[in-house]
Short mmCIF file of C-alpha atoms in Angstrom, two decimals:
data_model
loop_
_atom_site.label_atom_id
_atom_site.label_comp_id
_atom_site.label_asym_id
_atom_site.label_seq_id
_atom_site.Cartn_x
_atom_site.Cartn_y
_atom_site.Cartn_z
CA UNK Y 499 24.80 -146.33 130.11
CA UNK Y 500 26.18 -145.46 133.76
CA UNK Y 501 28.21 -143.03 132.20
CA UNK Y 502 25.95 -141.49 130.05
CA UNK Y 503 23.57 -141.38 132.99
CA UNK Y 504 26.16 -139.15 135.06
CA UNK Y 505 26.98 -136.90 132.09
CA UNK Y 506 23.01 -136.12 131.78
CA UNK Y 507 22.78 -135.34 135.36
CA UNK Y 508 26.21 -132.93 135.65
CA UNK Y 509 27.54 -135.55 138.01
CA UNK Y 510 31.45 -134.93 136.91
CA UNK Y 511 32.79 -137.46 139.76
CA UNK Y 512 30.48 -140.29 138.66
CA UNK Y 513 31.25 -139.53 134.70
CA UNK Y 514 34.83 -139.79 135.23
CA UNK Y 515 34.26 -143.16 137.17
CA UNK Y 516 32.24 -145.05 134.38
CA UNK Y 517 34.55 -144.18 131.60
CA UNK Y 518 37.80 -144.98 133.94
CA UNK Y 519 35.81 -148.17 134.22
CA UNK Y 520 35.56 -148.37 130.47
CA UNK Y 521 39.21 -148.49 130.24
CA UNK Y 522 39.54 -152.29 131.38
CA UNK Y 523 37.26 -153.17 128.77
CA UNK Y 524 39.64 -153.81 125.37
CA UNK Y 525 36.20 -153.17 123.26
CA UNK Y 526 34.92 -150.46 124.85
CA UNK Y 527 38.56 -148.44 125.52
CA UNK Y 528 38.19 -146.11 122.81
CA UNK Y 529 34.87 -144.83 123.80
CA UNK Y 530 35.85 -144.47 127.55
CA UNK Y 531 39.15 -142.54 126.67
CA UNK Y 532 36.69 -140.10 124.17
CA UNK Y 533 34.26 -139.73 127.17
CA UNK Y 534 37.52 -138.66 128.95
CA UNK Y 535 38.83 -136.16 126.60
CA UNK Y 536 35.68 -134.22 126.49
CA UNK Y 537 34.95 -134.31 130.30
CA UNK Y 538 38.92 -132.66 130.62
CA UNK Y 539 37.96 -130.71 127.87
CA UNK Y 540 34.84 -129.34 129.08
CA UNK Y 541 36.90 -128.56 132.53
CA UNK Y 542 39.32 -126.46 130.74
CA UNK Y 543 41.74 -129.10 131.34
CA UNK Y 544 44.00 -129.13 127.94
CA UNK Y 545 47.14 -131.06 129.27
CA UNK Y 546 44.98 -133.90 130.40
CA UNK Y 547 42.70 -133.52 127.20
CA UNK Y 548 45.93 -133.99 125.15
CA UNK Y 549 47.41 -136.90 127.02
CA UNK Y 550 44.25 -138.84 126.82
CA UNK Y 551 43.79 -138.06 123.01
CA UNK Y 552 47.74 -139.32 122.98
CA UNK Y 553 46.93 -142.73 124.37
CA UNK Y 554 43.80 -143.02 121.96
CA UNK Y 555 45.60 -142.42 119.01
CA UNK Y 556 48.30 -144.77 119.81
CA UNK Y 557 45.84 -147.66 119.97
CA UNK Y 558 46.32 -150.31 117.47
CA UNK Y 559 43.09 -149.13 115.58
CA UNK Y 560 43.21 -145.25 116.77
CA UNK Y 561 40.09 -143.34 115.97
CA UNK Y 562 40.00 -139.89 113.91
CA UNK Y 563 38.94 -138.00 116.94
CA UNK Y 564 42.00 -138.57 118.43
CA UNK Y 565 43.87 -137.40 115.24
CA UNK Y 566 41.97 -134.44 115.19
CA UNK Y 567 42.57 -133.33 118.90
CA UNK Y 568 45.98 -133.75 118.87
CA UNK Y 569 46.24 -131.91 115.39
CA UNK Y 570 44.08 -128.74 116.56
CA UNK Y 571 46.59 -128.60 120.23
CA UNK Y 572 49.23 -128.78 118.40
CA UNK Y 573 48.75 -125.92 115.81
CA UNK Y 574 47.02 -124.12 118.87
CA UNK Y 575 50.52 -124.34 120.37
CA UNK Y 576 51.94 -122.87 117.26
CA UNK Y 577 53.87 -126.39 117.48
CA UNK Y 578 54.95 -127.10 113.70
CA UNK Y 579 57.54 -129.69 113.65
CA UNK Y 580 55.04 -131.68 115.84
CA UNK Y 581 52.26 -131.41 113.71
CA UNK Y 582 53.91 -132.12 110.68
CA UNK Y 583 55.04 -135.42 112.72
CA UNK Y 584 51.51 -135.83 113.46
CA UNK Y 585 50.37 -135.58 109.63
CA UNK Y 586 53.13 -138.12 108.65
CA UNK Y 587 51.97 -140.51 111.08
CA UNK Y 588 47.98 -140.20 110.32
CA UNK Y 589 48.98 -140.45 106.42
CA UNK Y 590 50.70 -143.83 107.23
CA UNK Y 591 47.92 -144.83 109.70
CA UNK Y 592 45.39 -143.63 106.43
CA UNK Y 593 43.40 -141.58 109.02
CA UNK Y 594 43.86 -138.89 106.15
CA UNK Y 595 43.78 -138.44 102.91
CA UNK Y 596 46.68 -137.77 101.03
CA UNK Y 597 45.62 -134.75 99.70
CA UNK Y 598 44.44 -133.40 102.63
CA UNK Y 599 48.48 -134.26 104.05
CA UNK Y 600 49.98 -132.55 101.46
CA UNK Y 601 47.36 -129.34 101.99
CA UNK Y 602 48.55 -129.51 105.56
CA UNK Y 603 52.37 -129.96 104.85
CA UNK Y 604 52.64 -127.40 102.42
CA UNK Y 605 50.56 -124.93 105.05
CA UNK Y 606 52.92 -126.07 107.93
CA UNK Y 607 55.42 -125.52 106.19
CA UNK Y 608 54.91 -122.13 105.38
CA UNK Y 609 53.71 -121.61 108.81
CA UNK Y 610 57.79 -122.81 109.88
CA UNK Y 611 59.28 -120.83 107.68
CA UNK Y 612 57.69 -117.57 108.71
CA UNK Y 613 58.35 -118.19 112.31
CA UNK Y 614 61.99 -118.47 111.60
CA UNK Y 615 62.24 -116.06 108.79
CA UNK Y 616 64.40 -113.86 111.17
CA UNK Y 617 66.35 -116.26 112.95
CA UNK Y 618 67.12 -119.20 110.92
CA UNK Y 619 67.27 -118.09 106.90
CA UNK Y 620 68.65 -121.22 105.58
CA UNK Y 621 65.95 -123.78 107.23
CA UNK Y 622 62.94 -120.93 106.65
CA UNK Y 623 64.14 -120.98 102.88
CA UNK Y 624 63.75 -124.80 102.70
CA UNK Y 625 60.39 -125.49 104.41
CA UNK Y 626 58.91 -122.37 102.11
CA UNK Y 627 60.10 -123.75 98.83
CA UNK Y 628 59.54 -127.22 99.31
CA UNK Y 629 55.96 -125.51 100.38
CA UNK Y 630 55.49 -123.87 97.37
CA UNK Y 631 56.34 -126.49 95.60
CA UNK Y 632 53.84 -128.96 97.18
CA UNK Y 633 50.95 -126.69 96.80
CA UNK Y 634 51.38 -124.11 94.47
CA UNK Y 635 48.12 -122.02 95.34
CA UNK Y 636 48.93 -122.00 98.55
CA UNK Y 637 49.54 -118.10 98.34
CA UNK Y 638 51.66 -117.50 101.74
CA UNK Y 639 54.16 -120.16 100.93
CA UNK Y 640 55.00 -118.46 97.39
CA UNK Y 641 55.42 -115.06 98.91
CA UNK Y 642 57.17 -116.04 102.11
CA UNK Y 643 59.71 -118.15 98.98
CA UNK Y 644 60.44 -115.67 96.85
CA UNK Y 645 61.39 -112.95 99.80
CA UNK Y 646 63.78 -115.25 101.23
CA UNK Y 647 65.31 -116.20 97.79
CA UNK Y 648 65.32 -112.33 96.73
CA UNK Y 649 67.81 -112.29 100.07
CA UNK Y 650 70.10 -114.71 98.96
CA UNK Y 651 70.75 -113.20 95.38
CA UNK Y 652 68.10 -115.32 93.82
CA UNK Y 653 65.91 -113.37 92.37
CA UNK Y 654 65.34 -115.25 88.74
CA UNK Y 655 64.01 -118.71 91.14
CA UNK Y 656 62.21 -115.96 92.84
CA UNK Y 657 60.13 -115.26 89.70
CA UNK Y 658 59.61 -118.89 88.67
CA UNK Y 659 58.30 -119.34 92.09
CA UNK Y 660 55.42 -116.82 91.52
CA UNK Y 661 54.67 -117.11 88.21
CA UNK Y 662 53.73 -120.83 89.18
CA UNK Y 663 51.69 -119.73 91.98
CA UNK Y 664 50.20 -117.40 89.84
CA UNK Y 665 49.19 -119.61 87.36
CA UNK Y 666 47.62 -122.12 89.85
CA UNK Y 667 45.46 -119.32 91.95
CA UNK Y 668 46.27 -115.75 91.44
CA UNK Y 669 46.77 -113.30 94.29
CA UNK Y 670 47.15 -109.46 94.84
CA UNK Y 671 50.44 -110.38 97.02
CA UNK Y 672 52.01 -112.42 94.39
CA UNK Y 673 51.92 -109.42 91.52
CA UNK Y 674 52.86 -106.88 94.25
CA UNK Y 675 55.76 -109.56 95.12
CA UNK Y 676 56.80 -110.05 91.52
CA UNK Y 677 56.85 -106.19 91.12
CA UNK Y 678 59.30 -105.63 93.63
CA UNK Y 679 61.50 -108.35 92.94
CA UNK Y 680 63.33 -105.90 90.46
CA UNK Y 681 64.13 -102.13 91.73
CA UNK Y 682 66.44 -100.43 89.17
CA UNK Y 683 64.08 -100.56 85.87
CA UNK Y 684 62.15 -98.27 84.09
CA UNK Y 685 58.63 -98.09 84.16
CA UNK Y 686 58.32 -99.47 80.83
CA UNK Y 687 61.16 -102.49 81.78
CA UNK Y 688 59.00 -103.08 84.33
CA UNK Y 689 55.87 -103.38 82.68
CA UNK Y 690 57.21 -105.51 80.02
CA UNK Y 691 58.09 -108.19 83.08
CA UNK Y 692 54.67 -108.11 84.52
CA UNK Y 693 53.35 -109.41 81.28
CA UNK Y 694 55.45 -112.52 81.84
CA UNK Y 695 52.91 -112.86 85.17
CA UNK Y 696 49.49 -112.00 82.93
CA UNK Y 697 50.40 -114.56 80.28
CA UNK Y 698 50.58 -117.45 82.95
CA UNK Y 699 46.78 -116.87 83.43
CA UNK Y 700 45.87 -114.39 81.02
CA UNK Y 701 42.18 -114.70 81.46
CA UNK Y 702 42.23 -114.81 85.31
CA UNK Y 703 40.15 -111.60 87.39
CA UNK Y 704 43.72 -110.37 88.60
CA UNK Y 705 45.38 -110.67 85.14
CA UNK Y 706 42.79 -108.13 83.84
CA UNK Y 707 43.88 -105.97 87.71
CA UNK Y 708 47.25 -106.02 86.31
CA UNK Y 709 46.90 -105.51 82.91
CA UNK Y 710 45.49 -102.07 83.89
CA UNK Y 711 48.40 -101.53 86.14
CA UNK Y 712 50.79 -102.47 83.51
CA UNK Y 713 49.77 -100.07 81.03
CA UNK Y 714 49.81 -97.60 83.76
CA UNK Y 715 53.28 -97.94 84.14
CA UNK Y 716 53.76 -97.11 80.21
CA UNK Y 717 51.17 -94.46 80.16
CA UNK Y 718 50.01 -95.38 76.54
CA UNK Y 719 46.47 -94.25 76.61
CA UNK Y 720 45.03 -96.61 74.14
CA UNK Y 721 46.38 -99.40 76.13
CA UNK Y 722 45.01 -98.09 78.97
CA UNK Y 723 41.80 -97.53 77.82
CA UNK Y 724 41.99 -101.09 76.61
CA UNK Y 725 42.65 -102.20 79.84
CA UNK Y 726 39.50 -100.53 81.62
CA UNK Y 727 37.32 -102.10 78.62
CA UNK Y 728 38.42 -105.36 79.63
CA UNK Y 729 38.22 -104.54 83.53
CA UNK Y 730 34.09 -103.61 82.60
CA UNK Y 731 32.36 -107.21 83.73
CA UNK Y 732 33.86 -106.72 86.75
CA UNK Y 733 32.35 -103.55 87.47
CA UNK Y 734 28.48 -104.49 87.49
CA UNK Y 735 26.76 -103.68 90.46
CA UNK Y 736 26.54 -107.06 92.20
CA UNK Y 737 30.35 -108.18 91.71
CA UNK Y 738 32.26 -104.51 91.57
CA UNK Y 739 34.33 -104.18 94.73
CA UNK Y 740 36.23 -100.76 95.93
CA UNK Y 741 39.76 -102.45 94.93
CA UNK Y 742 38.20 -102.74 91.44
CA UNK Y 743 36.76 -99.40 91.62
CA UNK Y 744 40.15 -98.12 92.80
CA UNK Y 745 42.23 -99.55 89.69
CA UNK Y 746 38.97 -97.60 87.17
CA UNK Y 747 39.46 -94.37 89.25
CA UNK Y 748 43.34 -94.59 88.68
CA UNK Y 749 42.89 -95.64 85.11
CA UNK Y 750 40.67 -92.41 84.39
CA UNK Y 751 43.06 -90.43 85.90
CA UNK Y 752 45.71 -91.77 83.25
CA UNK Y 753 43.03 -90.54 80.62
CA UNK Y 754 43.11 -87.23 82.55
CA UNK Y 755 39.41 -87.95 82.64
CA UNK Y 756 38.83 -86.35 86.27
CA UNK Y 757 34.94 -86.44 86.16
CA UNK Y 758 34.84 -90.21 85.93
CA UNK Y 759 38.16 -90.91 88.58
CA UNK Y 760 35.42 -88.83 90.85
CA UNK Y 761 32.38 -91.07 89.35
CA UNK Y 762 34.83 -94.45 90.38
CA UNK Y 763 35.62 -92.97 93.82
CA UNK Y 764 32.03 -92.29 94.49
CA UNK Y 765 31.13 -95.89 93.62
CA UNK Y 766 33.92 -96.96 95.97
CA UNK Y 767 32.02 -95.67 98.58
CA UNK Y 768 29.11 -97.76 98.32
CA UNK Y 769 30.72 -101.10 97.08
CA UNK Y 770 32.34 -103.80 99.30
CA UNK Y 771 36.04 -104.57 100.11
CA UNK Y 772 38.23 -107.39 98.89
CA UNK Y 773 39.21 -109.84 101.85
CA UNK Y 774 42.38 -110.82 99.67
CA UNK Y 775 43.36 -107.62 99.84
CA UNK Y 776 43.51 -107.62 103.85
CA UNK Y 777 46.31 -110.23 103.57
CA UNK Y 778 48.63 -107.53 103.16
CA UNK Y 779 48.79 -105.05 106.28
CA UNK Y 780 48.93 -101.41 105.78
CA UNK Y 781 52.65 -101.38 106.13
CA UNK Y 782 52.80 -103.67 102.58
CA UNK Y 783 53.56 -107.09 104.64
CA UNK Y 784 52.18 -109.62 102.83
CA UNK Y 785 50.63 -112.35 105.50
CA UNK Y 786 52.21 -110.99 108.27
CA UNK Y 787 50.16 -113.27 111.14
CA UNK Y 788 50.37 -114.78 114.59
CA UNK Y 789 50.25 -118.65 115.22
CA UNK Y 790 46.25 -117.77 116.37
CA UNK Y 791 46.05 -116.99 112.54
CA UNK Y 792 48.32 -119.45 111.19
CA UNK Y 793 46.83 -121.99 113.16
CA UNK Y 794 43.02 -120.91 111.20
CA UNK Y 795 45.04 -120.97 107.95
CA UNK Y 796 46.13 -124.44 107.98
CA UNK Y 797 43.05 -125.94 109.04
CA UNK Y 798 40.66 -124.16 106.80
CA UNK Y 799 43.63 -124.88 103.55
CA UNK Y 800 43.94 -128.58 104.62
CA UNK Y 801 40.16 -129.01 104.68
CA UNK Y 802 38.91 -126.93 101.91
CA UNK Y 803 41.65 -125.44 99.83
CA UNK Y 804 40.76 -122.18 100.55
CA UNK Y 805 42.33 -119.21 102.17
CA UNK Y 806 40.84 -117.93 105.09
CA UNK Y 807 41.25 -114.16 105.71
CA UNK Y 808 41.84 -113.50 109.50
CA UNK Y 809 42.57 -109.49 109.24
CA UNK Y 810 39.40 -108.96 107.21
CA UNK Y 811 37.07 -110.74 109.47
CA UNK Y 812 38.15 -109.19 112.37
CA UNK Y 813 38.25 -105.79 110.64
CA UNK Y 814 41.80 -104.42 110.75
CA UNK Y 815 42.98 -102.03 108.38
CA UNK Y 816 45.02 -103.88 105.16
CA UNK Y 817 46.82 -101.76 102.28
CA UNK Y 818 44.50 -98.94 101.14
CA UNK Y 819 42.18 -100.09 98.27
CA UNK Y 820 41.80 -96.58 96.95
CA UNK Y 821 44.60 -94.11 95.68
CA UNK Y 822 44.60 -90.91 96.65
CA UNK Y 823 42.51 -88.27 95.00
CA UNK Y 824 44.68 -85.36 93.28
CA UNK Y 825 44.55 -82.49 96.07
CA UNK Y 826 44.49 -79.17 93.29
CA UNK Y 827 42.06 -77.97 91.95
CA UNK Y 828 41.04 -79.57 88.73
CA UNK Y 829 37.98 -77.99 86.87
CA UNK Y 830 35.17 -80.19 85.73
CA UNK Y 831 33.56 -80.38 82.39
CA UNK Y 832 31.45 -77.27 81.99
CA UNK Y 833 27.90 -77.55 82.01
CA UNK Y 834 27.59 -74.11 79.09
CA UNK Y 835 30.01 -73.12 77.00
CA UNK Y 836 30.36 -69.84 77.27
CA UNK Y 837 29.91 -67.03 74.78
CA UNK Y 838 32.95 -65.43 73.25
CA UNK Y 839 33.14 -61.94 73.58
CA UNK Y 840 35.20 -58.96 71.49
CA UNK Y 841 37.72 -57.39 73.74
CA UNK Y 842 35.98 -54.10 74.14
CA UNK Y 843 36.82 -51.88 77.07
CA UNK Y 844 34.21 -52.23 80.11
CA UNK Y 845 31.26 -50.16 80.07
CA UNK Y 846 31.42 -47.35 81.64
CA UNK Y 847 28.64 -46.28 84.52
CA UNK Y 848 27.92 -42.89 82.60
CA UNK Y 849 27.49 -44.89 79.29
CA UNK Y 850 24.08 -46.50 80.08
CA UNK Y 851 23.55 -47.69 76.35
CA UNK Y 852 26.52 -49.69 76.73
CA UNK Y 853 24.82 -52.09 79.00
CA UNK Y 854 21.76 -52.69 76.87
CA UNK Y 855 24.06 -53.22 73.81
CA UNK Y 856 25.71 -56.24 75.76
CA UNK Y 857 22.15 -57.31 76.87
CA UNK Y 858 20.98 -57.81 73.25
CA UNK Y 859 24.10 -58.68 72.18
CA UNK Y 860 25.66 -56.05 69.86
CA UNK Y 861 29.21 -56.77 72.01
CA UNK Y 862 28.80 -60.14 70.48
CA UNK Y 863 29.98 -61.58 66.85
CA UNK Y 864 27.70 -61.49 64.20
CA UNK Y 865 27.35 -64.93 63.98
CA UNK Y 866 26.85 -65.22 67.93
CA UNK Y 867 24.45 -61.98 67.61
CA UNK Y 868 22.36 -63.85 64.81
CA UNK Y 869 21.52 -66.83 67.06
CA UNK Y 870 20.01 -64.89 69.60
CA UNK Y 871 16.10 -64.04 69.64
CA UNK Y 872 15.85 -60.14 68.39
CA UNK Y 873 14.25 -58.26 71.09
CA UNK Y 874 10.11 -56.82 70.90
CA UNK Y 875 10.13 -53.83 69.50
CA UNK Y 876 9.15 -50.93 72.45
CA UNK Y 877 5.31 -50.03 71.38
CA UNK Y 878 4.89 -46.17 72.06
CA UNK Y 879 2.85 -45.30 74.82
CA UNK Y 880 -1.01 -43.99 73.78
CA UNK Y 881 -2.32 -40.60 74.71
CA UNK Y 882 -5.03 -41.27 77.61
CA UNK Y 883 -8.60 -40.38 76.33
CA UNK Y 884 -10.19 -37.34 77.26
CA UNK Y 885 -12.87 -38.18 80.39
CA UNK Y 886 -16.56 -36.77 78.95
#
C-alpha cells in the first residue's frame, strides 16, 4: 500500500523505497521486483529494467512478465542467440506454449540467418532450413533457404523448400523465388515448372496469380483467357486490389485487347495495394529488413501466426504492382465504322457538282448509296402574285 501510495503521488524516491522493502519479503519479492522494472522503465532506464526482470525470472516460480521483458530487450537488441536461449528456457519452465516456441524459433531463426547471410554462409544456411522446416509458412525463412541453397549448387532442395512453403501459406516472394531459381529455360520450360508450385495449392488466391502468369509465359491465348476467367472473383469491387488489377491489365494485353489493359489500369487507380507485396523492396529483395523490423516480425509470428508488414505500414515504396503501359500509339476500337469509298480522284474546286454527288452519296457503292435516306426533292420557287 506504501508503495502504491508513492506511485499515485509521483513520489519516485519513496516508490523505489517500498518495493526495495518488498524485496526482504520471500512472498511479496515478485511484486516488489515488477514495481521495480516499471519504475526503471518509466525512467528510461533499460539496463536496470533488464537486470531486475533477470533476477525475477530466475526465481524458483518466475512470473511471465519477466519472460516477456527479457524476450522484447532482447529482440530489441537484435540479440538472437540470446533469445532463442531465452525461448528454450521459458519452454522448459512451461511459461510458453510449445507452439508459440516453435513460432518463435523458426522466426529467430530466420532472423540469424539473414544477419549473417553475408558473413557466415554455412551457419546462415543451417538456422534458415532448420527454420523452414519448423514452420513452413513462415514466408522469410523459405526465401532466405532457398537463396542460400541456390549458392551452394542446390537448387533441386531449393525447390522442395518452396513448394512446401507454398503449400502451407502461399506468398508473392516464394513464386518470384521459385521463378528465378532456374535462368537458362525457355519460357515455355519455365512455365511448365511453375505448375509444379500451382498444383501444391491449386485452389489458393496466388495459384490463380500465377496461373495467369504462367500462361503468359506460353502466350497461348485460350489459356490465358482461361486464366483471367478464373482470376474474376477476385476482381469484385470490395476484394480487387491494384496487384490483381495489374496481372488483368497484363493478361489483356496478351489478348492484344488494349481497351480493357486501359479499363484494368484505370481500376488500379482507385483500388487498394497488397501489403504482401511490400515485402519485397523495389530493388526485388525479398524481406530485406532491419532488427527494428525483425524484431516486429517475430513477435507478431510467435503470437498470432501472422506476418506483419513493416514497409507497407510505414509507406515505403515495394516492387511496382502495375506493369508498364505500352508507350506507342495503339488505336482504340472505333466508335463508327466508316464508309468505304471508290477511289475516285478528289473533287476539283471548279467542279461544284462533285461535292453534292459525295453529299448524297453517288461516290458511294450502290449498296452503301441504297441505305442512305434519298434527299427532298427541290420544290420550284412560285411566281409572287400580282399586288391589286
Amino acid at each position: 500500500l506504501s508503495a502504491m501510495a508513492a506511485e499515485a503521488s509521483g513520489d519516485a524516491t519513496a516508490t523505489r523505497a517500498a518495493y526495495t522493502a518488498m524485496l526482504s519479503v520471500p512472498e511479496l519479492k515478485l511484486a516488489g521486483l515488477k514495481g521495480l522494472v516499471q519504475l526503471a522503465q518509466s525512467q528510461g532506464d533499460k539496463a536496470e529494467a533488464v537486470k531486475l526482470a533477470g533476477d525475477a525470472y530466475n526465481q524458483p516460480r518466475p512470473a511471465m512478465w519477466a519472460f516477456e521483458t527479457l524476450f522484447e530487450a532482447r529482440l530489441e537488441a537484435g540479440e538472437w542467440s540470446e533469445a532463442l536461449g531465452l525461448i528454450d528456457g521459458a519452454l522448459s519452465r512451461k511459461l510458453i506454449s510449445p507452439i508459440f516456441s516453435e513460432r518463435a524459433k523458426a522466426s529467430l531463426m530466420a532472423a540469424s540467418a539473414a544477419a549473417l547471410e553475408t558473413s557466415d554462409d554455412a551457419q546462415a544456411l543451417d538456422y534458415a532450413v532448420r527454420a523452414a522446416k519448423l514452420q513452413p509458412q513462415f514466408t522469410p525463412a523459405a526465401v532466405i533457404a532457398a537463396r542460400l541453397l541456390v549458392k551452394t549448387g542446390k537448387a533441386g532442395r531449393a525447390e522442395d523448400v518452396l513448394e512446401a512453403a507454398w503449400a502451407a501459406a502461399p506468398h508473392p516472394a516464394l513464386w518470384l523465388a521459385y521463378r528465378d531459381l532456374i535462368s537458362d529455360e525457355t519460357p515455355r520450360e519455365r512455365a511448365r515448372r511453375l505448375q509444379g508450385l500451382i498444383d501444391r495449392n491449386n485452389s489458393h488466391r496466388e495459384s490463380r496469380i500465377l496461373r495467369l502468369e504462367q500462361a503468359l509465359l506460353t502466350g497461348v491465348k485460350a489459356d490465358i483467357a482461361a486464366a483471367m476467367d478464373a482470376l474474376e472473383p477476385d476482381t469484385a469491387d470490395d476484394v480487387v486490389t491494384k496487384r490483381v488489377c495489374a496481372a488483368m491489365a497484363r493478361g489483356a494485353q496478351g489478348l492484344q485487347d488494349i481497351d480493357a489493359a486501359r479499363t484494368w489500369f484505370a481500376q488500379a487507380a482507385l483500388a487498394k495495394s497488397e501489403p504482401e507485396w511490400s515485402d519485397i523492396d523495389a530493388e526485388g529483395r525479398a524481406f530485406a529488413y532491419g532488427s527494428q523490423d525483425w524484431s516486429n516480425l517475430i513477435l507478431t509470428f510467435a503470437a498470432k501466426a501472422v506476418l506483419p508488414h513493416p514497409r507497407f505500414e510505414r509507406g515505403e515504396k515495394g516492387l511496382p504492382e502495375l506493369p508498364e503501359l505500352t508507350s506507342r500509339y495503339v488505336p482504340s476500337m472505333p466508335f463508327i465504322k466508316a464508309a468505304t469509298r471508290r477511289p475516285n480522284a478528289p473533287p476539283q474546286p471548279d467542279d461544284p457538282g462533285a461535292f453534292d454527288g459525295a453529299i448524297t452519296g453517288q461516290d458511294l457503292d450502290a449498296e452503301e448509296a441504297d441505305a442512305l435516306p434519298k434527299p427532298r426533292p427541290v420544290r420550284k420557287a412560285r411566281a409572287p402574285k400580282a399586288v391589286k
